[in-house]
Short mmCIF file of C-alpha atoms and ligand atoms in Angstrom, two decimals:
data_model
loop_
_atom_site.label_atom_id
_atom_site.label_comp_id
_atom_site.label_asym_id
_atom_site.label_seq_id
_atom_site.Cartn_x
_atom_site.Cartn_y
_atom_site.Cartn_z
CA MET Z 129 -16.84 12.04 -30.04
CA ILE Z 130 -14.94 8.63 -30.45
CA ASN Z 131 -15.22 6.26 -28.11
CA ARG Z 132 -11.65 5.82 -26.22
CA ARG Z 133 -12.26 2.18 -25.60
CA LYS Z 134 -12.94 1.63 -29.48
CA PHE Z 135 -10.06 3.85 -30.18
CA VAL Z 136 -7.35 2.07 -28.36
CA LYS Z 137 -8.99 -1.22 -30.13
CA ALA Z 138 -8.73 0.06 -33.48
CA ALA Z 139 -5.29 1.60 -33.01
CA GLY Z 140 -4.31 -1.84 -31.53
CA LEU Z 141 -3.00 -1.09 -28.08
CA ALA Z 142 0.36 -3.07 -28.62
CA ALA Z 143 1.18 -1.47 -31.81
CA VAL Z 144 0.64 2.00 -30.39
CA SER Z 145 4.26 2.80 -29.65
CA SER Z 146 4.03 6.74 -29.35
CA THR Z 147 3.77 7.50 -25.64
CA TYR Z 148 2.23 11.27 -27.26
CA VAL Z 149 -0.53 8.89 -27.98
CA LEU Z 150 -1.17 7.40 -24.76
CA ASP Z 151 -0.42 10.43 -23.18
CA ALA Z 152 -3.20 12.37 -25.24
CA LEU Z 153 -5.61 9.11 -24.15
CA ALA Z 154 -4.72 9.42 -20.66
CA LYS Z 155 -5.46 13.21 -20.49
CA SER Z 156 -8.95 12.42 -22.49
CA ASP Z 157 -10.39 10.28 -19.57
CA SER Z 158 -8.86 12.27 -16.87
CA LYS Z 159 -11.72 12.61 -13.81
CA LYS Z 160 -9.98 15.07 -11.50
CA VAL Z 161 -7.81 17.90 -12.76
CA ASN Z 162 -5.79 20.23 -10.21
CA ALA Z 163 -7.72 18.08 -7.44
CA LYS Z 164 -5.26 19.14 -4.57
CA PRO Z 165 -4.70 18.98 -1.84
CA ILE Z 166 -5.75 15.06 -2.09
CA VAL Z 167 -4.83 11.96 -0.13
CA ILE Z 168 -5.79 8.33 -1.01
CA SER Z 169 -5.21 5.39 0.89
CA THR Z 170 -5.82 1.57 0.92
CA TRP Z 171 -8.86 -0.34 2.54
CA ASP Z 172 -11.72 1.15 3.97
CA PHE Z 173 -10.11 2.29 7.23
CA GLY Z 174 -8.00 4.80 5.23
CA GLN Z 175 -10.91 6.93 5.79
CA ALA Z 176 -9.88 7.68 9.13
CA ALA Z 177 -6.23 7.99 8.11
CA ASN Z 178 -7.11 10.08 5.39
CA ALA Z 179 -9.02 12.55 8.06
CA ALA Z 180 -5.86 12.69 10.14
CA ALA Z 181 -3.78 13.17 6.85
CA TRP Z 182 -6.40 16.08 5.79
CA ASP Z 183 -5.78 18.05 9.02
CA VAL Z 184 -2.11 18.55 7.53
CA LEU Z 185 -3.44 19.35 3.90
CA LYS Z 186 -6.10 21.22 4.58
CA THR Z 187 -3.95 24.01 6.45
CA GLY Z 188 -1.21 24.12 3.32
CA GLY Z 189 0.67 21.42 5.19
CA ARG Z 190 3.34 19.39 3.60
CA ALA Z 191 2.38 16.08 1.81
CA LEU Z 192 5.04 14.34 4.06
CA ASP Z 193 3.67 15.31 7.32
CA ALA Z 194 0.42 14.30 5.81
CA VAL Z 195 1.51 10.71 5.09
CA GLU Z 196 3.15 10.06 8.25
CA LYS Z 197 0.16 11.73 10.68
CA GLY Z 198 -2.15 9.65 8.05
CA VAL Z 199 -1.24 6.28 8.75
CA SER Z 200 -0.27 6.63 12.31
CA VAL Z 201 -3.84 6.40 12.93
CA PRO Z 202 -4.15 2.56 12.00
CA GLU Z 203 -0.58 1.98 13.60
CA ALA Z 204 -1.67 3.17 17.13
CA ASP Z 205 -4.99 1.19 16.60
CA PRO Z 206 -5.03 -2.04 18.42
CA SER Z 207 -8.44 -3.53 16.77
CA ASN Z 208 -6.36 -3.26 13.64
CA GLN Z 209 -4.49 -6.44 13.42
CA SER Z 210 -2.53 -6.15 10.13
CA VAL Z 211 -0.77 -2.63 11.07
CA GLY Z 212 1.09 -1.70 14.22
CA LEU Z 213 -0.06 -2.07 17.80
CA GLY Z 214 -1.93 -5.43 17.70
CA GLY Z 215 -0.92 -6.62 14.58
CA PHE Z 216 -0.80 -10.42 13.93
CA PRO Z 217 2.66 -11.61 15.17
CA ASP Z 218 4.97 -13.91 13.08
CA ARG Z 219 4.69 -17.77 13.68
CA ASP Z 220 7.44 -17.68 16.82
CA GLY Z 221 4.84 -15.16 18.41
CA ARG Z 222 6.90 -11.98 17.49
CA VAL Z 223 4.99 -8.57 16.06
CA THR Z 224 7.44 -7.41 13.64
CA LEU Z 225 6.39 -4.51 11.41
CA ASP Z 226 7.58 -3.36 8.16
CA ALA Z 227 7.10 0.44 6.84
CA CYS Z 228 8.47 3.08 4.43
CA ILE Z 229 8.15 6.73 3.33
CA MET Z 230 9.33 9.07 0.56
CA ASP Z 231 9.18 12.51 0.07
CA GLU Z 232 8.67 14.83 -2.40
CA HIS Z 233 12.64 15.23 -3.47
CA GLY Z 234 12.93 10.98 -3.62
CA ASN Z 235 14.34 10.80 -0.37
CA ALA Z 236 13.38 7.68 0.87
CA GLY Z 237 13.54 5.81 4.36
CA SER Z 238 12.54 2.26 5.70
CA VAL Z 239 12.55 -0.04 8.37
CA ALA Z 240 11.95 -3.73 8.20
CA ALA Z 241 11.32 -6.21 10.62
CA LEU Z 242 11.28 -3.51 13.45
CA GLU Z 243 9.75 -5.01 17.05
CA HIS Z 244 8.46 -3.04 19.93
CA ILE Z 245 7.87 0.42 18.36
CA VAL Z 246 4.39 1.72 17.70
CA HIS Z 247 5.04 3.73 14.75
CA PRO Z 248 7.81 2.22 12.34
CA ILE Z 249 6.66 5.18 9.67
CA SER Z 250 8.40 7.81 12.32
CA VAL Z 251 11.61 5.63 12.51
CA ALA Z 252 11.42 5.34 8.53
CA ARG Z 253 11.36 9.13 8.29
CA MET Z 254 14.07 9.35 11.02
CA VAL Z 255 16.39 6.82 9.06
CA MET Z 256 15.48 8.77 5.76
CA GLU Z 257 16.10 12.32 7.26
CA LYS Z 258 18.93 11.47 10.00
CA THR Z 259 21.02 8.78 8.52
CA PRO Z 260 23.04 8.51 5.23
CA HIS Z 261 20.90 5.00 4.68
CA VAL Z 262 17.72 4.07 3.51
CA MET Z 263 16.62 0.93 5.37
CA LEU Z 264 17.66 -0.17 8.77
CA VAL Z 265 16.27 -3.95 9.88
CA GLY Z 266 15.70 -5.71 13.01
CA GLU Z 267 17.81 -5.23 16.08
CA GLY Z 268 19.80 -2.48 14.22
CA ALA Z 269 16.25 -0.58 13.48
CA LEU Z 270 15.16 -1.26 17.12
CA GLN Z 271 18.55 0.35 18.47
CA PHE Z 272 18.26 3.25 16.42
CA ALA Z 273 14.96 3.84 17.30
CA LEU Z 274 15.71 3.28 20.89
CA LYS Z 275 18.45 5.96 20.81
CA ASN Z 276 16.11 8.62 18.95
CA GLY Z 277 13.73 8.64 21.82
CA PHE Z 278 11.02 5.78 20.96
CA LYS Z 279 9.49 3.71 23.41
CA LYS Z 280 10.03 0.22 23.68
CA GLU Z 281 6.48 -1.26 23.88
CA ASN Z 282 4.47 -4.87 23.92
CA LEU Z 283 2.94 -4.73 20.70
CA LEU Z 284 1.18 -8.15 21.18
CA THR Z 285 -2.40 -7.57 22.46
CA PRO Z 286 -4.06 -10.50 24.27
CA GLU Z 287 -6.45 -10.81 21.07
CA SER Z 288 -3.70 -10.98 18.61
CA GLU Z 289 -1.94 -13.49 20.93
CA LYS Z 290 -5.05 -15.76 21.12
CA ALA Z 291 -5.33 -15.88 17.48
CA TRP Z 292 -1.65 -16.78 17.01
CA LYS Z 293 -2.02 -19.39 19.60
CA GLU Z 294 -5.04 -20.92 17.79
CA TRP Z 295 -3.13 -21.02 14.66
CA LEU Z 296 -0.45 -22.86 16.08
CA LYS Z 297 -2.97 -25.91 16.78
CA THR Z 298 -2.40 -26.52 12.78
CA SER Z 299 0.48 -24.03 12.13
CA LYS Z 300 -0.35 -24.06 8.45
CA TYR Z 301 0.50 -21.02 7.05
CA GLU Z 302 -1.63 -19.61 4.18
CA PRO Z 303 -2.28 -16.10 3.17
CA VAL Z 304 -5.79 -15.12 3.76
CA MET Z 305 -7.53 -12.23 2.30
CA ASN Z 306 -9.94 -9.71 1.68
CA ILE Z 307 -11.74 -11.46 -1.48
CA GLU Z 308 -15.48 -11.29 -1.98
CA ASN Z 309 -17.47 -14.13 -3.70
CA ARG Z 310 -15.38 -16.71 -2.59
CA LYS Z 311 -16.54 -19.93 -3.97
CA ALA Z 312 -15.09 -22.22 -1.66
CA ALA Z 313 -15.52 -21.54 2.03
CA PRO Z 314 -13.56 -18.05 2.82
CA LYS Z 315 -10.71 -19.05 4.27
CA LYS Z 316 -10.65 -16.49 7.94
CA LEU Z 317 -7.86 -16.42 10.16
CA PRO Z 318 -8.85 -17.46 14.14
CA GLY Z 319 -11.05 -14.98 15.35
CA GLY Z 320 -12.65 -14.92 11.87
CA LYS Z 321 -10.75 -12.28 10.22
CA ASP Z 322 -8.94 -11.80 6.82
CA ASN Z 323 -5.47 -10.36 6.60
CA HIS Z 324 -4.98 -7.79 4.46
CA ASP Z 325 -4.65 -4.24 6.01
CA THR Z 326 -1.77 -3.02 5.14
CA ILE Z 327 -2.01 1.05 4.77
CA GLY Z 328 -0.72 2.52 1.69
CA MET Z 329 -0.86 6.23 1.22
CA ILE Z 330 -0.28 8.93 -1.07
CA ALA Z 331 -0.71 12.81 -0.72
CA LEU Z 332 -0.73 15.84 -3.09
CA ASP Z 333 -0.32 18.80 -1.11
CA ALA Z 334 -1.77 22.51 -1.87
CA ASN Z 335 2.02 23.05 -3.22
CA GLY Z 336 1.80 20.23 -5.69
CA ASN Z 337 4.22 18.32 -3.85
CA LEU Z 338 3.62 14.34 -3.50
CA SER Z 339 4.55 11.83 -0.76
CA GLY Z 340 3.97 8.59 0.19
CA ALA Z 341 3.99 6.11 3.28
CA CYS Z 342 3.30 2.30 3.71
CA THR Z 343 2.96 0.53 7.15
CA THR Z 344 1.98 -2.91 7.90
CA SER Z 345 2.89 -5.93 10.24
CA GLY Z 346 3.03 -8.14 7.05
CA MET Z 347 1.30 -11.78 6.75
CA ALA Z 348 -0.10 -13.15 9.68
CA PHE Z 349 1.98 -15.99 11.08
CA LYS Z 350 4.64 -15.46 8.67
CA MET Z 351 8.22 -17.05 9.08
CA HIS Z 352 10.48 -15.06 11.72
CA GLY Z 353 12.48 -12.59 9.06
CA ARG Z 354 10.11 -12.54 6.86
CA VAL Z 355 9.74 -9.04 4.97
CA GLY Z 356 7.29 -8.16 2.45
CA ASP Z 357 6.71 -5.69 -0.08
CA SER Z 358 5.94 -2.66 2.28
CA PRO Z 359 9.15 -1.67 3.12
CA ILE Z 360 10.91 -2.06 -0.28
CA ILE Z 361 11.00 1.15 -1.96
CA GLY Z 362 9.60 0.56 -5.20
CA ALA Z 363 7.57 -2.52 -4.30
CA GLY Z 364 5.11 -1.52 -1.49
CA MET Z 365 5.01 2.25 -2.34
CA PHE Z 366 6.90 4.72 -4.63
CA VAL Z 367 7.04 8.46 -5.49
CA ASP Z 368 8.50 10.41 -8.06
CA ASN Z 369 7.48 14.03 -7.65
CA GLU Z 370 7.24 14.79 -11.42
CA ILE Z 371 4.67 12.09 -12.14
CA GLY Z 372 2.84 10.25 -9.44
CA GLY Z 373 3.01 8.13 -6.49
CA ALA Z 374 1.75 4.42 -5.92
CA ALA Z 375 1.38 1.99 -3.02
CA ALA Z 376 0.22 -1.81 -2.89
CA THR Z 377 -1.43 -4.24 -0.67
CA GLY Z 378 -1.91 -8.03 -0.52
CA VAL Z 379 0.64 -11.02 -0.68
CA GLY Z 380 3.77 -9.01 -0.54
CA GLU Z 381 5.94 -11.83 -2.73
CA GLU Z 382 4.14 -11.06 -5.56
CA VAL Z 383 4.22 -7.56 -5.70
CA ILE Z 384 8.02 -7.46 -5.07
CA LYS Z 385 8.49 -9.93 -7.90
CA ILE Z 386 7.34 -6.83 -10.39
CA VAL Z 387 8.36 -4.17 -8.48
CA GLY Z 388 5.11 -3.01 -8.35
CA SER Z 389 4.71 0.45 -7.34
CA PHE Z 390 7.74 1.79 -9.20
CA LEU Z 391 5.91 -0.03 -12.51
CA VAL Z 392 2.59 1.74 -11.71
CA VAL Z 393 4.74 4.95 -11.69
CA GLU Z 394 6.61 4.29 -15.01
CA LEU Z 395 3.72 3.53 -16.65
CA MET Z 396 2.22 6.66 -15.69
CA ARG Z 397 5.30 8.40 -16.86
CA GLN Z 398 3.90 6.82 -20.06
CA GLY Z 399 0.81 8.12 -19.96
CA ARG Z 400 -1.20 5.76 -18.37
CA THR Z 401 -3.88 7.15 -16.25
CA PRO Z 402 -3.70 6.07 -12.48
CA GLN Z 403 -6.24 3.30 -13.15
CA GLN Z 404 -4.83 1.79 -16.40
CA ALA Z 405 -1.28 1.81 -14.50
CA CYS Z 406 -2.86 -0.17 -11.76
CA GLN Z 407 -4.78 -2.36 -14.05
CA GLU Z 408 -1.41 -3.03 -16.41
CA ALA Z 409 0.57 -4.11 -13.10
CA VAL Z 410 -2.22 -6.55 -11.86
CA GLU Z 411 -2.05 -8.14 -14.93
CA ARG Z 412 1.58 -8.50 -15.20
CA ILE Z 413 1.34 -10.55 -11.83
CA ALA Z 414 -1.62 -12.41 -13.02
CA LYS Z 415 0.43 -13.22 -16.51
CA ARG Z 416 3.53 -14.07 -14.62
CA ASP Z 417 1.59 -16.70 -12.42
CA PRO Z 418 -2.11 -17.30 -13.25
CA LYS Z 419 -2.71 -19.99 -11.06
CA LYS Z 420 -1.32 -17.98 -7.81
CA ALA Z 421 -3.34 -15.01 -9.26
CA LYS Z 422 -6.24 -16.73 -8.69
CA GLU Z 423 -5.88 -17.64 -5.23
CA VAL Z 424 -4.41 -14.61 -3.74
CA GLN Z 425 -5.48 -10.66 -3.30
CA ILE Z 426 -3.17 -7.68 -4.51
CA GLY Z 427 -4.27 -4.27 -5.12
CA PHE Z 428 -2.58 -0.77 -6.20
CA ILE Z 429 -3.83 2.62 -5.93
CA ALA Z 430 -2.14 5.28 -7.40
CA LEU Z 431 -2.42 9.26 -7.42
CA ASN Z 432 -0.62 11.34 -10.25
CA LYS Z 433 0.90 14.73 -10.26
CA ARG Z 434 -2.48 16.01 -11.70
CA GLY Z 435 -4.63 14.83 -8.58
CA GLU Z 436 -6.44 12.00 -10.74
CA TYR Z 437 -6.42 8.66 -8.96
CA GLY Z 438 -7.14 5.21 -9.22
CA ALA Z 439 -6.87 1.54 -8.39
CA TYR Z 440 -7.02 -1.83 -9.49
CA CYS Z 441 -6.95 -5.13 -7.61
CA LEU Z 442 -6.71 -9.13 -8.58
CA GLN Z 443 -10.45 -10.18 -6.79
CA ALA Z 444 -13.32 -8.31 -5.89
CA GLY Z 445 -13.30 -7.09 -2.08
CA PHE Z 446 -10.33 -4.27 -2.10
CA THR Z 447 -11.44 -0.93 -1.21
CA TYR Z 448 -9.73 2.38 -1.05
CA ALA Z 449 -10.22 5.63 0.63
CA VAL Z 450 -10.33 9.20 -1.14
CA LYS Z 451 -10.31 12.50 0.82
CA SER Z 452 -10.32 16.36 -1.33
CA ASN Z 453 -12.00 19.15 -1.03
CA ASP Z 454 -14.73 17.72 -3.23
CA GLU Z 455 -14.85 13.91 -1.70
CA ASP Z 456 -14.60 12.02 1.57
CA ILE Z 457 -15.36 8.45 -0.13
CA VAL Z 458 -14.60 4.80 0.10
CA LEU Z 459 -14.53 3.15 -3.14
CA LYS Z 460 -14.68 -0.84 -4.36
CA GLY Z 461 -11.21 -0.96 -6.55
CA LYS Z 462 -11.93 -2.71 -10.14
CA ASN Z 463 -11.13 -6.40 -10.52
CA LEU Z 464 -9.26 -8.43 -12.84
CA PHE Z 465 -11.21 -11.80 -11.63
C1 SD4 A 789 2.93 -7.80 2.94
N1 SD4 A 789 1.88 -6.18 1.70
O1 SD4 A 789 3.60 -7.92 4.35
C2 SD4 A 789 1.89 -7.00 3.14
C3 SD4 A 789 0.84 -7.33 3.59
C4 SD4 A 789 -0.67 -6.56 3.33
O2 SD4 A 789 -2.65 -6.09 4.04
O3 SD4 A 789 -0.93 -5.94 2.58
N2 SD4 A 789 -1.30 -6.91 4.11
O4 SD4 A 789 3.16 -8.80 2.23
#
């Protein structure tokens, strides 16, 4: 049988204009056909989130309910300092949260710079289902949440407050990330932590419907009012029920500039496998700003309508979690550098 890599090389990928050919290639390296239900999410703590999503999926539940329930796990976990309760604050000491959600009909809801609410993903869902809008931010998002029964809470835990006070001593903003094999001394946040724990999750339910969710406290010690990629539909997450879904983690500014998750889904539409699509999006980031790309971490996960999944990142150190009837695993994302 012809080796796929050699075939692509021989054909000259740039010269392959027919999506038909690419579609054939994509199918030829399919790993999982009809593997539904299935859920994938970013980072190793995605496994616990997947377990909660699986409770919904295994009984024939809707992917939308699964992703909301799944990402609620890290949101409520104070030890996760990049999502929800206990998230690192901005440089003014305020915990501001970003989240978005999409259902199988292409409906979308989002909140950005939301304070005092443990589950921004549920507020995002309510924006989607109960308002004529897609996105609410800041004070308006908080008022909407409070009017709809969400409780106002203090999200700044003593641990995150301590880390912020430590950071104030230098007040130097620099994205700190999970990168293995750092040549230079690894950058760490006060308390010795990395800062890349946004959860992005895509699920395919037993009925073959896709939904996605993404939620984060954003980059630690960001400027007050800074919004990352995570709540931006098409950047931090995107789902098209005909094709697949994708989510991003990492330095959001770089993801926004290429509309990353939308790009991954569109590449799958053109025939790329989830893995190939994620790789191409990461390469696009590296091509745009090669110097920056070497310094930051960005990872994408993708799941297509057939239940095939993949991931790709800039630097070694990105992990993602997969749960289906056959698998309950954490995988290392393949990396560019
Ligand atoms: C952001 N993408 O706010 C998020 C940060 C992140 O893991 O992924 N952290 O830019």
